[in-house]
Amino acid sequence: PLIGNALTIELENSESSEVNIQIFDLTGRLVFTQTEQLISGKIILNLANISNGTFLVRVNDGTKIYDSKIIK
């Protein structure tokens, strides 16, 4: 979920300790990318530098790709 500027990503069943997160605007332009360590199945990202709007979030844990939509 996105609360304020904090996006929490939870991957309960991931076998990876490192994930790549990409956020795209609705035109397909990459607006954010970051590689993070997965700690207790959870990552919290600060999205303060991203403008308001609707975005597609792609999380790749090396074995699976998860896509979701967020509205900021």
Short mmCIF file of the N, C-alpha and C atoms (twelve columns), coordinates in Angstrom:
data_MODEL
# 
_entry.id   MODEL 
# 
loop_
_atom_site.group_PDB 
_atom_site.id 
_atom_site.type_symbol 
_atom_site.label_atom_id 
_atom_site.label_alt_id 
_atom_site.label_comp_id 
_atom_site.label_asym_id 
_atom_site.label_seq_id 
_atom_site.Cartn_x 
_atom_site.Cartn_y 
_atom_site.Cartn_z 
_atom_site.pdbx_PDB_model_num 
ATOM 1   N N  . PRO A 1  0.820  -1.206  0.000   1 
ATOM 2   C CA . PRO A 1  0.000  0.000   0.000   1 
ATOM 3   C C  . PRO A 1  0.857  1.261   0.000   1 
ATOM 4   N N  . LEU A 2  0.287  2.336   -0.515  1 
ATOM 5   C CA . LEU A 2  0.942  3.644   -0.541  1 
ATOM 6   C C  . LEU A 2  0.265  4.531   0.493   1 
ATOM 7   N N  . ILE A 3  1.040  4.975   1.474   1 
ATOM 8   C CA . ILE A 3  0.523  5.879   2.506   1 
ATOM 9   C C  . ILE A 3  1.401  7.118   2.478   1 
ATOM 10  N N  . GLY A 4  0.820  8.245   2.075   1 
ATOM 11  C CA . GLY A 4  1.610  9.464   1.902   1 
ATOM 12  C C  . GLY A 4  2.627  9.241   0.801   1 
ATOM 13  N N  . ASN A 5  3.896  9.364   1.120   1 
ATOM 14  C CA . ASN A 5  4.969  9.125   0.156   1 
ATOM 15  C C  . ASN A 5  5.661  7.781   0.366   1 
ATOM 16  N N  . ALA A 6  5.153  6.963   1.276   1 
ATOM 17  C CA . ALA A 6  5.787  5.681   1.592   1 
ATOM 18  C C  . ALA A 6  5.035  4.537   0.925   1 
ATOM 19  N N  . LEU A 7  5.727  3.824   0.048   1 
ATOM 20  C CA . LEU A 7  5.163  2.650   -0.609  1 
ATOM 21  C C  . LEU A 7  5.738  1.409   0.059   1 
ATOM 22  N N  . THR A 8  4.864  0.572   0.591   1 
ATOM 23  C CA . THR A 8  5.292  -0.671  1.220   1 
ATOM 24  C C  . THR A 8  5.049  -1.813  0.253   1 
ATOM 25  N N  . ILE A 9  6.101  -2.581  -0.015  1 
ATOM 26  C CA . ILE A 9  6.017  -3.741  -0.886  1 
ATOM 27  C C  . ILE A 9  6.270  -4.971  -0.022  1 
ATOM 28  N N  . GLU A 10 5.334  -5.917  -0.071  1 
ATOM 29  C CA . GLU A 10 5.478  -7.143  0.710   1 
ATOM 30  C C  . GLU A 10 5.525  -8.338  -0.231  1 
ATOM 31  N N  . LEU A 11 6.567  -9.145  -0.102  1 
ATOM 32  C CA . LEU A 11 6.726  -10.361 -0.882  1 
ATOM 33  C C  . LEU A 11 6.919  -11.520 0.093   1 
ATOM 34  N N  . GLU A 12 5.838  -12.086 0.523   1 
ATOM 35  C CA . GLU A 12 5.868  -13.116 1.551   1 
ATOM 36  C C  . GLU A 12 6.606  -14.382 1.104   1 
ATOM 37  N N  . ASN A 13 6.406  -14.803 -0.140  1 
ATOM 38  C CA . ASN A 13 6.919  -16.091 -0.580  1 
ATOM 39  C C  . ASN A 13 8.158  -15.985 -1.455  1 
ATOM 40  N N  . SER A 14 8.807  -14.850 -1.481  1 
ATOM 41  C CA . SER A 14 9.978  -14.683 -2.332  1 
ATOM 42  C C  . SER A 14 11.165 -15.452 -1.776  1 
ATOM 43  N N  . GLU A 15 11.899 -16.105 -2.673  1 
ATOM 44  C CA . GLU A 15 13.093 -16.841 -2.268  1 
ATOM 45  C C  . GLU A 15 14.346 -15.990 -2.409  1 
ATOM 46  N N  . SER A 16 14.184 -14.761 -2.906  1 
ATOM 47  C CA . SER A 16 15.319 -13.879 -3.146  1 
ATOM 48  C C  . SER A 16 15.499 -12.914 -1.983  1 
ATOM 49  N N  . SER A 17 16.733 -12.458 -1.776  1 
ATOM 50  C CA . SER A 17 16.976 -11.457 -0.750  1 
ATOM 51  C C  . SER A 17 17.113 -10.069 -1.359  1 
ATOM 52  N N  . GLU A 18 17.185 -9.993  -2.696  1 
ATOM 53  C CA . GLU A 18 17.350 -8.714  -3.390  1 
ATOM 54  C C  . GLU A 18 16.300 -8.594  -4.477  1 
ATOM 55  N N  . VAL A 19 15.637 -7.440  -4.549  1 
ATOM 56  C CA . VAL A 19 14.624 -7.218  -5.573  1 
ATOM 57  C C  . VAL A 19 14.889 -5.908  -6.288  1 
ATOM 58  N N  . ASN A 20 14.457 -5.851  -7.542  1 
ATOM 59  C CA . ASN A 20 14.555 -4.635  -8.344  1 
ATOM 60  C C  . ASN A 20 13.155 -4.070  -8.497  1 
ATOM 61  N N  . ILE A 21 12.993 -2.783  -8.179  1 
ATOM 62  C CA . ILE A 21 11.701 -2.119  -8.273  1 
ATOM 63  C C  . ILE A 21 11.787 -1.066  -9.368  1 
ATOM 64  N N  . GLN A 22 10.811 -1.079  -10.271 1 
ATOM 65  C CA . GLN A 22 10.706 -0.070  -11.313 1 
ATOM 66  C C  . GLN A 22 9.314  0.521   -11.253 1 
ATOM 67  N N  . ILE A 23 9.226  1.843   -11.416 1 
ATOM 68  C CA . ILE A 23 7.927  2.517   -11.447 1 
ATOM 69  C C  . ILE A 23 7.844  3.293   -12.755 1 
ATOM 70  N N  . PHE A 24 6.742  3.066   -13.481 1 
ATOM 71  C CA . PHE A 24 6.512  3.687   -14.780 1 
ATOM 72  C C  . PHE A 24 5.277  4.571   -14.717 1 
ATOM 73  N N  . ASP A 25 5.297  5.702   -15.446 1 
ATOM 74  C CA . ASP A 25 4.066  6.473   -15.583 1 
ATOM 75  C C  . ASP A 25 3.207  5.783   -16.637 1 
ATOM 76  N N  . LEU A 26 2.017  6.308   -16.887 1 
ATOM 77  C CA . LEU A 26 1.095  5.626   -17.792 1 
ATOM 78  C C  . LEU A 26 1.496  5.731   -19.257 1 
ATOM 79  N N  . THR A 27 2.500  6.545   -19.583 1 
ATOM 80  C CA . THR A 27 3.010  6.583   -20.956 1 
ATOM 81  C C  . THR A 27 4.128  5.554   -21.146 1 
ATOM 82  N N  . GLY A 28 4.501  4.864   -20.072 1 
ATOM 83  C CA . GLY A 28 5.551  3.858   -20.140 1 
ATOM 84  C C  . GLY A 28 6.933  4.376   -19.798 1 
ATOM 85  N N  . ARG A 29 7.015  5.638   -19.408 1 
ATOM 86  C CA . ARG A 29 8.305  6.246   -19.059 1 
ATOM 87  C C  . ARG A 29 8.722  5.790   -17.659 1 
ATOM 88  N N  . LEU A 30 9.967  5.330   -17.546 1 
ATOM 89  C CA . LEU A 30 10.509 4.909   -16.253 1 
ATOM 90  C C  . LEU A 30 10.777 6.140   -15.400 1 
ATOM 91  N N  . VAL A 31 10.131 6.230   -14.234 1 
ATOM 92  C CA . VAL A 31 10.298 7.396   -13.361 1 
ATOM 93  C C  . VAL A 31 11.057 7.066   -12.079 1 
ATOM 94  N N  . PHE A 32 11.252 5.765   -11.805 1 
ATOM 95  C CA . PHE A 32 11.936 5.360   -10.581 1 
ATOM 96  C C  . PHE A 32 12.468 3.953   -10.767 1 
ATOM 97  N N  . THR A 33 13.695 3.726   -10.354 1 
ATOM 98  C CA . THR A 33 14.238 2.373   -10.327 1 
ATOM 99  C C  . THR A 33 15.186 2.260   -9.152  1 
ATOM 100 N N  . GLN A 34 15.134 1.117   -8.490  1 
ATOM 101 C CA . GLN A 34 15.975 0.925   -7.319  1 
ATOM 102 C C  . GLN A 34 16.080 -0.565  -7.016  1 
ATOM 103 N N  . THR A 35 17.244 -0.984  -6.564  1 
ATOM 104 C CA . THR A 35 17.436 -2.350  -6.092  1 
ATOM 105 C C  . THR A 35 17.531 -2.299  -4.579  1 
ATOM 106 N N  . GLU A 36 16.769 -3.163  -3.931  1 
ATOM 107 C CA . GLU A 36 16.687 -3.146  -2.463  1 
ATOM 108 C C  . GLU A 36 16.867 -4.545  -1.905  1 
ATOM 109 N N  . GLN A 37 17.321 -4.599  -0.669  1 
ATOM 110 C CA . GLN A 37 17.390 -5.855  0.070   1 
ATOM 111 C C  . GLN A 37 16.024 -6.128  0.687   1 
ATOM 112 N N  . LEU A 38 15.547 -7.329  0.521   1 
ATOM 113 C CA . LEU A 38 14.271 -7.741  1.081   1 
ATOM 114 C C  . LEU A 38 14.507 -8.207  2.514   1 
ATOM 115 N N  . ILE A 39 13.944 -7.479  3.467   1 
ATOM 116 C CA . ILE A 39 14.117 -7.795  4.881   1 
ATOM 117 C C  . ILE A 39 12.760 -8.184  5.454   1 
ATOM 118 N N  . SER A 40 12.671 -9.405  5.949   1 
ATOM 119 C CA . SER A 40 11.418 -9.941  6.497   1 
ATOM 120 C C  . SER A 40 10.276 -9.843  5.496   1 
ATOM 121 N N  . GLY A 41 10.598 -9.996  4.201   1 
ATOM 122 C CA . GLY A 41 9.574  -9.983  3.165   1 
ATOM 123 C C  . GLY A 41 8.998  -8.626  2.862   1 
ATOM 124 N N  . LYS A 42 9.653  -7.547  3.329   1 
ATOM 125 C CA . LYS A 42 9.067  -6.216  3.195   1 
ATOM 126 C C  . LYS A 42 10.108 -5.177  2.776   1 
ATOM 127 N N  . ILE A 43 9.670  -4.233  1.936   1 
ATOM 128 C CA . ILE A 43 10.484 -3.086  1.531   1 
ATOM 129 C C  . ILE A 43 9.610  -1.845  1.656   1 
ATOM 130 N N  . ILE A 44 10.166 -0.762  2.188   1 
ATOM 131 C CA . ILE A 44 9.446  0.510   2.249   1 
ATOM 132 C C  . ILE A 44 10.238 1.525   1.431   1 
ATOM 133 N N  . LEU A 45 9.585  2.107   0.414   1 
ATOM 134 C CA . LEU A 45 10.223 3.085   -0.463  1 
ATOM 135 C C  . LEU A 45 9.667  4.479   -0.213  1 
ATOM 136 N N  . ASN A 46 10.536 5.473   -0.264  1 
ATOM 137 C CA . ASN A 46 10.124 6.866   -0.163  1 
ATOM 138 C C  . ASN A 46 9.927  7.396   -1.577  1 
ATOM 139 N N  . LEU A 47 8.695  7.759   -1.920  1 
ATOM 140 C CA . LEU A 47 8.371  8.250   -3.260  1 
ATOM 141 C C  . LEU A 47 8.096  9.747   -3.269  1 
ATOM 142 N N  . ALA A 48 8.722  10.479  -2.377  1 
ATOM 143 C CA . ALA A 48 8.498  11.925  -2.291  1 
ATOM 144 C C  . ALA A 48 8.925  12.646  -3.568  1 
ATOM 145 N N  . ASN A 49 9.902  12.100  -4.292  1 
ATOM 146 C CA . ASN A 49 10.397 12.764  -5.499  1 
ATOM 147 C C  . ASN A 49 9.585  12.444  -6.746  1 
ATOM 148 N N  . ILE A 50 8.524  11.685  -6.610  1 
ATOM 149 C CA . ILE A 50 7.666  11.355  -7.748  1 
ATOM 150 C C  . ILE A 50 6.399  12.200  -7.655  1 
ATOM 151 N N  . SER A 51 6.018  12.797  -8.786  1 
ATOM 152 C CA . SER A 51 4.831  13.648  -8.801  1 
ATOM 153 C C  . SER A 51 3.570  12.818  -8.589  1 
ATOM 154 N N  . ASN A 52 2.470  13.476  -8.325  1 
ATOM 155 C CA . ASN A 52 1.200  12.786  -8.141  1 
ATOM 156 C C  . ASN A 52 0.710  12.240  -9.471  1 
ATOM 157 N N  . GLY A 53 0.017  11.123  -9.426  1 
ATOM 158 C CA . GLY A 53 -0.529 10.522  -10.631 1 
ATOM 159 C C  . GLY A 53 -0.726 9.035   -10.440 1 
ATOM 160 N N  . THR A 54 -0.977 8.353   -11.548 1 
ATOM 161 C CA . THR A 54 -1.162 6.908   -11.555 1 
ATOM 162 C C  . THR A 54 0.079  6.266   -12.161 1 
ATOM 163 N N  . PHE A 55 0.566  5.210   -11.519 1 
ATOM 164 C CA . PHE A 55 1.819  4.595   -11.935 1 
ATOM 165 C C  . PHE A 55 1.695  3.072   -11.925 1 
ATOM 166 N N  . LEU A 56 2.535  2.442   -12.717 1 
ATOM 167 C CA . LEU A 56 2.651  0.994   -12.715 1 
ATOM 168 C C  . LEU A 56 3.933  0.627   -11.984 1 
ATOM 169 N N  . VAL A 57 3.839  -0.291  -11.038 1 
ATOM 170 C CA . VAL A 57 4.987  -0.727  -10.250 1 
ATOM 171 C C  . VAL A 57 5.338  -2.147  -10.678 1 
ATOM 172 N N  . ARG A 58 6.611  -2.360  -10.999 1 
ATOM 173 C CA . ARG A 58 7.091  -3.697  -11.364 1 
ATOM 174 C C  . ARG A 58 8.177  -4.094  -10.371 1 
ATOM 175 N N  . VAL A 59 7.993  -5.247  -9.748  1 
ATOM 176 C CA . VAL A 59 8.953  -5.777  -8.785  1 
ATOM 177 C C  . VAL A 59 9.473  -7.100  -9.337  1 
ATOM 178 N N  . ASN A 60 10.791 -7.204  -9.477  1 
ATOM 179 C CA . ASN A 60 11.425 -8.408  -10.005 1 
ATOM 180 C C  . ASN A 60 12.338 -8.973  -8.918  1 
ATOM 181 N N  . ASP A 61 12.041 -10.208 -8.482  1 
ATOM 182 C CA . ASP A 61 12.860 -10.823 -7.436  1 
ATOM 183 C C  . ASP A 61 13.862 -11.829 -8.005  1 
ATOM 184 N N  . GLY A 62 14.008 -11.816 -9.329  1 
ATOM 185 C CA . GLY A 62 14.946 -12.731 -9.965  1 
ATOM 186 C C  . GLY A 62 14.311 -14.014 -10.454 1 
ATOM 187 N N  . THR A 63 13.164 -14.370 -9.875  1 
ATOM 188 C CA . THR A 63 12.448 -15.562 -10.321 1 
ATOM 189 C C  . THR A 63 11.045 -15.235 -10.813 1 
ATOM 190 N N  . LYS A 64 10.452 -14.198 -10.250 1 
ATOM 191 C CA . LYS A 64 9.107  -13.787 -10.651 1 
ATOM 192 C C  . LYS A 64 9.069  -12.271 -10.823 1 
ATOM 193 N N  . ILE A 65 8.125  -11.815 -11.644 1 
ATOM 194 C CA . ILE A 65 7.881  -10.383 -11.825 1 
ATOM 195 C C  . ILE A 65 6.458  -10.105 -11.358 1 
ATOM 196 N N  . TYR A 66 6.312  -9.117  -10.488 1 
ATOM 197 C CA . TYR A 66 5.021  -8.726  -9.949  1 
ATOM 198 C C  . TYR A 66 4.683  -7.328  -10.460 1 
ATOM 199 N N  . ASP A 67 3.493  -7.129  -10.991 1 
ATOM 200 C CA . ASP A 67 3.051  -5.824  -11.468 1 
ATOM 201 C C  . ASP A 67 1.849  -5.363  -10.659 1 
ATOM 202 N N  . SER A 68 1.802  -4.063  -10.391 1 
ATOM 203 C CA . SER A 68 0.684  -3.486  -9.658  1 
ATOM 204 C C  . SER A 68 0.522  -2.035  -10.073 1 
ATOM 205 N N  . LYS A 69 -0.630 -1.472  -9.803  1 
ATOM 206 C CA . LYS A 69 -0.898 -0.066  -10.106 1 
ATOM 207 C C  . LYS A 69 -1.055 0.687   -8.792  1 
ATOM 208 N N  . ILE A 70 -0.479 1.897   -8.741  1 
ATOM 209 C CA . ILE A 70 -0.654 2.764   -7.562  1 
ATOM 210 C C  . ILE A 70 -1.122 4.132   -8.014  1 
ATOM 211 N N  . ILE A 71 -1.829 4.796   -7.144  1 
ATOM 212 C CA . ILE A 71 -2.243 6.184   -7.367  1 
ATOM 213 C C  . ILE A 71 -1.661 7.008   -6.243  1 
ATOM 214 N N  . LYS A 72 -0.903 8.035   -6.630  1 
ATOM 215 C CA . LYS A 72 -0.251 8.887   -5.636  1 
ATOM 216 C C  . LYS A 72 -0.887 10.249  -5.683  1 
# 
